[in-house]
Amino acid sequence: IQEQHIIGMAAGLALEGLRPVVSTIATFLTRRCFEQVLIDAALHRLPITLLGTGPGLAYAALGPTHCSVDDFALMRAVPGMHVLSPSCMEEANLLLEESLARRSLAYLRVPRGNEASLPAGSGSAAIGVPITLRQGNDAVIICTGGLAGEAGAAAAQLAIDGIDAGVVHVHTVKPLSPASLLPLIGAVRLVVTVEEHLRSGGLGTALLEMLADARSEMPAVMRLGLPDEFVAGYGTHEQALTAAGLTAGGIANAVRGWCQR
């Protein structure tokens, strides 16, 4: 109940001219507080920033109740909401500062903190602007959040097999900018989305919607994420990623299998 109270409290502060930042476990901040976020914050277009900790499968040791695998879908459905999924704490800090400066309503998935920073020269984080991590002509892996490193490692594995896969990190799941993203997709045969989220409602769904709205001819799209079921069992984050096929090896195998077919 306190999570719901804190959204109402933040709304009151925002109505008085402040810019509240609310931080708690992502599942409770989104699923439990959905009505308060929608009615108290979004309906009044208030500049509140929501920081969801324990993104995706980070709390796999605590079971399905703590796995934040539907937060993209929930927050994408909120009018006016920015949905941000940085790859590392450095990027999260930049996106947080920009969100506060914009005075926008935003949900930001807070990284676990042990992710590696993006490579030097890949570009600075700015809301709505995807970051190219690797060029590729055969396929493009579009990743978000802490899986950027796994996507890059998967592309390196595919290169050994002669598959030239690019990697694009999309930290802004909503709004997804066609002007910024479509040129990065180009004319590749395959686009792969990678996310610690259900395959429905998240980055993959957002990309399909964008492609359908923006162009008549679409590349093949493969969405890598979690199946339409509750997270099973209890274990480490790494074990959960492996089971879901979201490690570098799992991503590379999925792309390799499509190319072989």
PDB file of C-alpha atoms in Angstrom, residues 40-222:
ATOM      1  CA  ASP A  40      -2.717  10.838 -10.256  1.00  0.00           C
ATOM      2  CA  ALA A  41       0.283  11.500 -12.502  1.00  0.00           C
ATOM      3  CA  ALA A  42      -0.427  11.007 -16.211  1.00  0.00           C
ATOM      4  CA  LEU A  43      -3.938  12.454 -16.323  1.00  0.00           C
ATOM      5  CA  HIS A  44      -2.556  15.744 -14.989  1.00  0.00           C
ATOM      6  CA  ARG A  45       0.617  15.594 -17.121  1.00  0.00           C
ATOM      7  CA  LEU A  46       2.821  15.924 -14.060  1.00  0.00           C
ATOM      8  CA  PRO A  47       6.641  15.952 -14.261  1.00  0.00           C
ATOM      9  CA  ILE A  48       7.307  12.862 -12.149  1.00  0.00           C
ATOM     10  CA  THR A  49      10.234  10.515 -12.765  1.00  0.00           C
ATOM     11  CA  LEU A  50       9.751   6.875 -11.754  1.00  0.00           C
ATOM     12  CA  LEU A  51      12.889   4.821 -11.114  1.00  0.00           C
ATOM     13  CA  GLY A  52      12.200   1.082 -11.183  1.00  0.00           C
ATOM     14  CA  THR A  53      14.901  -1.031  -9.551  1.00  0.00           C
ATOM     15  CA  GLY A  54      15.502  -4.719 -10.227  1.00  0.00           C
ATOM     16  CA  PRO A  55      14.865  -4.650 -13.990  1.00  0.00           C
ATOM     17  CA  GLY A  56      13.679  -7.716 -15.865  1.00  0.00           C
ATOM     18  CA  LEU A  57      14.974 -10.910 -14.274  1.00  0.00           C
ATOM     19  CA  ALA A  58      17.311  -9.230 -11.788  1.00  0.00           C
ATOM     20  CA  TYR A  59      15.277 -10.498  -8.812  1.00  0.00           C
ATOM     21  CA  ALA A  60      14.915 -14.039 -10.163  1.00  0.00           C
ATOM     22  CA  ALA A  61      16.043 -15.361  -6.783  1.00  0.00           C
ATOM     23  CA  LEU A  62      12.797 -14.017  -5.292  1.00  0.00           C
ATOM     24  CA  GLY A  63      10.558 -15.671  -7.855  1.00  0.00           C
ATOM     25  CA  PRO A  64       7.859 -14.501 -10.286  1.00  0.00           C
ATOM     26  CA  THR A  65       6.332 -11.877  -7.974  1.00  0.00           C
ATOM     27  CA  HIS A  66       9.516  -9.788  -8.149  1.00  0.00           C
ATOM     28  CA  CYS A  67      10.440 -10.254 -11.831  1.00  0.00           C
ATOM     29  CA  SER A  68       9.693  -7.054 -13.713  1.00  0.00           C
ATOM     30  CA  VAL A  69       8.803  -8.541 -17.086  1.00  0.00           C
ATOM     31  CA  ASP A  70       5.663  -6.568 -17.995  1.00  0.00           C
ATOM     32  CA  ASP A  71       6.673  -3.022 -17.022  1.00  0.00           C
ATOM     33  CA  PHE A  72       7.365  -1.873 -20.592  1.00  0.00           C
ATOM     34  CA  ALA A  73       3.878  -2.987 -21.660  1.00  0.00           C
ATOM     35  CA  LEU A  74       2.203  -1.287 -18.697  1.00  0.00           C
ATOM     36  CA  MET A  75       4.068   1.998 -18.967  1.00  0.00           C
ATOM     37  CA  ARG A  76       3.812   2.164 -22.781  1.00  0.00           C
ATOM     38  CA  ALA A  77       0.031   2.190 -22.306  1.00  0.00           C
ATOM     39  CA  VAL A  78       0.184   5.360 -20.185  1.00  0.00           C
ATOM     40  CA  PRO A  79      -0.418   8.482 -22.319  1.00  0.00           C
ATOM     41  CA  GLY A  80       2.526  10.879 -22.329  1.00  0.00           C
ATOM     42  CA  MET A  81       4.888   8.487 -20.546  1.00  0.00           C
ATOM     43  CA  HIS A  82       8.532   8.191 -21.586  1.00  0.00           C
ATOM     44  CA  VAL A  83       9.843   4.646 -21.102  1.00  0.00           C
ATOM     45  CA  LEU A  84      13.616   4.491 -20.686  1.00  0.00           C
ATOM     46  CA  SER A  85      15.836   1.419 -20.351  1.00  0.00           C
ATOM     47  CA  PRO A  86      19.525   2.401 -20.032  1.00  0.00           C
ATOM     48  CA  SER A  87      22.296  -0.161 -20.393  1.00  0.00           C
ATOM     49  CA  CYS A  88      24.427   1.004 -17.455  1.00  0.00           C
ATOM     50  CA  MET A  89      24.431   3.435 -14.543  1.00  0.00           C
ATOM     51  CA  GLU A  90      26.407   6.034 -16.495  1.00  0.00           C
ATOM     52  CA  GLU A  91      23.728   6.110 -19.170  1.00  0.00           C
ATOM     53  CA  ALA A  92      20.982   6.085 -16.550  1.00  0.00           C
ATOM     54  CA  ASN A  93      22.397   9.221 -14.940  1.00  0.00           C
ATOM     55  CA  LEU A  94      22.374  11.072 -18.269  1.00  0.00           C
ATOM     56  CA  LEU A  95      18.812  10.046 -19.082  1.00  0.00           C
ATOM     57  CA  LEU A  96      17.643  10.958 -15.587  1.00  0.00           C
ATOM     58  CA  GLU A  97      19.126  14.443 -15.852  1.00  0.00           C
ATOM     59  CA  GLU A  98      17.522  14.977 -19.263  1.00  0.00           C
ATOM     60  CA  SER A  99      14.173  13.734 -18.022  1.00  0.00           C
ATOM     61  CA  LEU A 100      14.258  16.199 -15.133  1.00  0.00           C
ATOM     62  CA  ALA A 101      15.256  19.038 -17.458  1.00  0.00           C
ATOM     63  CA  ARG A 102      12.388  18.219 -19.824  1.00  0.00           C
ATOM     64  CA  ARG A 103       9.877  18.170 -16.948  1.00  0.00           C
ATOM     65  CA  SER A 104       8.329  15.054 -18.462  1.00  0.00           C
ATOM     66  CA  LEU A 105       6.576  12.047 -16.987  1.00  0.00           C
ATOM     67  CA  ALA A 106       9.061   9.220 -17.290  1.00  0.00           C
ATOM     68  CA  TYR A 107       9.672   5.647 -16.200  1.00  0.00           C
ATOM     69  CA  LEU A 108      13.320   4.612 -16.070  1.00  0.00           C
ATOM     70  CA  ARG A 109      14.497   1.056 -15.473  1.00  0.00           C
ATOM     71  CA  VAL A 110      17.477   1.352 -13.141  1.00  0.00           C
ATOM     72  CA  PRO A 111      20.346  -0.987 -14.177  1.00  0.00           C
ATOM     73  CA  ARG A 112      21.639  -3.506 -11.651  1.00  0.00           C
ATOM     74  CA  GLY A 113      24.912  -1.556 -11.425  1.00  0.00           C
ATOM     75  CA  ASN A 114      27.395  -4.194 -12.568  1.00  0.00           C
ATOM     76  CA  GLU A 115      26.909  -3.659 -16.306  1.00  0.00           C
ATOM     77  CA  ALA A 116      29.854  -2.419 -18.355  1.00  0.00           C
ATOM     78  CA  SER A 117      29.709   1.099 -19.764  1.00  0.00           C
ATOM     79  CA  LEU A 118      29.077   1.488 -23.485  1.00  0.00           C
ATOM     80  CA  PRO A 119      32.219   1.567 -25.648  1.00  0.00           C
ATOM     81  CA  ALA A 120      33.928   4.930 -26.075  1.00  0.00           C
ATOM     82  CA  GLY A 121      32.765   6.759 -29.169  1.00  0.00           C
ATOM     83  CA  SER A 122      29.360   5.056 -29.292  1.00  0.00           C
ATOM     84  CA  GLY A 123      27.607   8.329 -28.519  1.00  0.00           C
ATOM     85  CA  SER A 124      26.077  10.045 -25.531  1.00  0.00           C
ATOM     86  CA  ALA A 125      22.648   9.060 -24.280  1.00  0.00           C
ATOM     87  CA  ALA A 126      19.804  11.351 -25.344  1.00  0.00           C
ATOM     88  CA  ILE A 127      16.112  10.526 -25.051  1.00  0.00           C
ATOM     89  CA  GLY A 128      14.766   9.160 -28.331  1.00  0.00           C
ATOM     90  CA  VAL A 129      18.147   8.708 -30.024  1.00  0.00           C
ATOM     91  CA  PRO A 130      19.318   5.072 -30.513  1.00  0.00           C
ATOM     92  CA  ILE A 131      23.029   4.254 -30.283  1.00  0.00           C
ATOM     93  CA  THR A 132      24.823   2.197 -32.922  1.00  0.00           C
ATOM     94  CA  LEU A 133      27.283  -0.179 -31.254  1.00  0.00           C
ATOM     95  CA  ARG A 134      28.223  -2.198 -34.332  1.00  0.00           C
ATOM     96  CA  GLN A 135      27.562  -1.938 -38.062  1.00  0.00           C
ATOM     97  CA  GLY A 136      26.169  -4.926 -39.953  1.00  0.00           C
ATOM     98  CA  ASN A 137      24.718  -5.746 -43.367  1.00  0.00           C
ATOM     99  CA  ASP A 138      23.031  -9.125 -42.832  1.00  0.00           C
ATOM    100  CA  ALA A 139      21.054  -8.501 -39.651  1.00  0.00           C
ATOM    101  CA  VAL A 140      20.555  -5.862 -36.986  1.00  0.00           C
ATOM    102  CA  ILE A 141      20.180  -6.775 -33.308  1.00  0.00           C
ATOM    103  CA  ILE A 142      18.140  -4.103 -31.549  1.00  0.00           C
ATOM    104  CA  CYS A 143      18.651  -4.381 -27.809  1.00  0.00           C
ATOM    105  CA  THR A 144      17.660  -2.432 -24.742  1.00  0.00           C
ATOM    106  CA  GLY A 145      18.826  -2.207 -21.149  1.00  0.00           C
ATOM    107  CA  GLY A 146      21.485  -4.419 -19.640  1.00  0.00           C
ATOM    108  CA  LEU A 147      21.408  -6.844 -22.571  1.00  0.00           C
ATOM    109  CA  ALA A 148      23.450  -4.482 -24.756  1.00  0.00           C
ATOM    110  CA  GLY A 149      26.614  -6.327 -23.751  1.00  0.00           C
ATOM    111  CA  GLU A 150      25.112  -9.730 -24.537  1.00  0.00           C
ATOM    112  CA  ALA A 151      23.930  -8.453 -27.931  1.00  0.00           C
ATOM    113  CA  GLY A 152      27.408  -7.184 -28.768  1.00  0.00           C
ATOM    114  CA  ALA A 153      29.001 -10.473 -27.753  1.00  0.00           C
ATOM    115  CA  ALA A 154      26.432 -12.363 -29.847  1.00  0.00           C
ATOM    116  CA  ALA A 155      27.315 -10.273 -32.912  1.00  0.00           C
ATOM    117  CA  ALA A 156      30.999 -11.107 -32.380  1.00  0.00           C
ATOM    118  CA  GLN A 157      30.160 -14.823 -32.284  1.00  0.00           C
ATOM    119  CA  LEU A 158      28.082 -14.534 -35.464  1.00  0.00           C
ATOM    120  CA  ALA A 159      30.935 -12.806 -37.268  1.00  0.00           C
ATOM    121  CA  ILE A 160      33.002 -15.973 -36.845  1.00  0.00           C
ATOM    122  CA  ASP A 161      30.333 -17.795 -38.855  1.00  0.00           C
ATOM    123  CA  GLY A 162      30.349 -15.136 -41.570  1.00  0.00           C
ATOM    124  CA  ILE A 163      27.111 -13.478 -40.423  1.00  0.00           C
ATOM    125  CA  ASP A 164      27.520  -9.702 -40.384  1.00  0.00           C
ATOM    126  CA  ALA A 165      25.204  -8.531 -37.595  1.00  0.00           C
ATOM    127  CA  GLY A 166      24.918  -4.938 -36.460  1.00  0.00           C
ATOM    128  CA  VAL A 167      23.926  -3.921 -32.931  1.00  0.00           C
ATOM    129  CA  VAL A 168      21.752  -0.935 -32.033  1.00  0.00           C
ATOM    130  CA  HIS A 169      21.050  -0.021 -28.423  1.00  0.00           C
ATOM    131  CA  VAL A 170      17.597   1.508 -27.939  1.00  0.00           C
ATOM    132  CA  HIS A 171      17.363   3.008 -24.462  1.00  0.00           C
ATOM    133  CA  THR A 172      14.121   4.855 -25.288  1.00  0.00           C
ATOM    134  CA  VAL A 173      11.384   2.264 -25.695  1.00  0.00           C
ATOM    135  CA  LYS A 174       8.764   5.029 -25.845  1.00  0.00           C
ATOM    136  CA  PRO A 175       8.703   7.221 -27.849  1.00  0.00           C
ATOM    137  CA  LEU A 176      10.374   5.103 -30.524  1.00  0.00           C
ATOM    138  CA  SER A 177      11.581   7.473 -33.230  1.00  0.00           C
ATOM    139  CA  PRO A 178      11.176   6.273 -36.849  1.00  0.00           C
ATOM    140  CA  ALA A 179      13.420   9.092 -38.105  1.00  0.00           C
ATOM    141  CA  SER A 180      16.267   7.906 -35.868  1.00  0.00           C
ATOM    142  CA  LEU A 181      15.792   4.145 -36.064  1.00  0.00           C
ATOM    143  CA  LEU A 182      14.737   3.359 -39.632  1.00  0.00           C
ATOM    144  CA  PRO A 183      18.033   4.538 -41.203  1.00  0.00           C
ATOM    145  CA  LEU A 184      19.911   2.231 -38.822  1.00  0.00           C
ATOM    146  CA  ILE A 185      17.862  -0.761 -39.968  1.00  0.00           C
ATOM    147  CA  GLY A 186      18.472  -0.035 -43.644  1.00  0.00           C
ATOM    148  CA  ALA A 187      17.901  -2.943 -46.026  1.00  0.00           C
ATOM    149  CA  VAL A 188      18.905  -5.875 -43.812  1.00  0.00           C
ATOM    150  CA  ARG A 189      17.046  -9.153 -44.161  1.00  0.00           C
ATOM    151  CA  LEU A 190      16.539  -9.709 -40.441  1.00  0.00           C
ATOM    152  CA  VAL A 191      15.858  -7.472 -37.451  1.00  0.00           C
ATOM    153  CA  VAL A 192      16.161  -9.067 -34.003  1.00  0.00           C
ATOM    154  CA  THR A 193      14.861  -7.418 -30.835  1.00  0.00           C
ATOM    155  CA  VAL A 194      16.374  -8.452 -27.510  1.00  0.00           C
ATOM    156  CA  GLU A 195      14.803  -7.506 -24.177  1.00  0.00           C
ATOM    157  CA  GLU A 196      14.373  -8.718 -20.590  1.00  0.00           C
ATOM    158  CA  HIS A 197      10.620  -8.520 -20.948  1.00  0.00           C
ATOM    159  CA  LEU A 198       7.725 -10.538 -22.276  1.00  0.00           C
ATOM    160  CA  ARG A 199       7.856 -10.791 -26.055  1.00  0.00           C
ATOM    161  CA  SER A 200       4.472  -9.064 -26.141  1.00  0.00           C
ATOM    162  CA  GLY A 201       4.032  -5.413 -25.271  1.00  0.00           C
ATOM    163  CA  GLY A 202       7.669  -4.350 -25.065  1.00  0.00           C
ATOM    164  CA  LEU A 203      10.413  -3.243 -27.439  1.00  0.00           C
ATOM    165  CA  GLY A 204       9.631  -5.905 -30.054  1.00  0.00           C
ATOM    166  CA  THR A 205       5.982  -4.903 -30.164  1.00  0.00           C
ATOM    167  CA  ALA A 206       6.884  -1.222 -30.330  1.00  0.00           C
ATOM    168  CA  LEU A 207       9.232  -1.895 -33.260  1.00  0.00           C
ATOM    169  CA  LEU A 208       6.594  -3.856 -35.180  1.00  0.00           C
ATOM    170  CA  GLU A 209       4.111  -1.024 -34.662  1.00  0.00           C
ATOM    171  CA  MET A 210       6.654   1.528 -35.863  1.00  0.00           C
ATOM    172  CA  LEU A 211       7.543  -0.503 -38.963  1.00  0.00           C
ATOM    173  CA  ALA A 212       3.880  -1.037 -39.815  1.00  0.00           C
ATOM    174  CA  ASP A 213       3.166   2.681 -39.527  1.00  0.00           C
ATOM    175  CA  ALA A 214       6.290   3.889 -41.329  1.00  0.00           C
ATOM    176  CA  ARG A 215       6.910   1.618 -44.331  1.00  0.00           C
ATOM    177  CA  SER A 216       5.118  -0.825 -46.609  1.00  0.00           C
ATOM    178  CA  GLU A 217       7.920  -3.393 -46.914  1.00  0.00           C
ATOM    179  CA  MET A 218       9.141  -4.890 -43.660  1.00  0.00           C
ATOM    180  CA  PRO A 219      12.195  -7.031 -42.979  1.00  0.00           C
ATOM    181  CA  ALA A 220      11.789 -10.285 -41.123  1.00  0.00           C
ATOM    182  CA  VAL A 221      11.493  -9.520 -37.401  1.00  0.00           C
ATOM    183  CA  MET A 222      12.444 -11.979 -34.664  1.00  0.00           C
TER     184      MET A 222
END
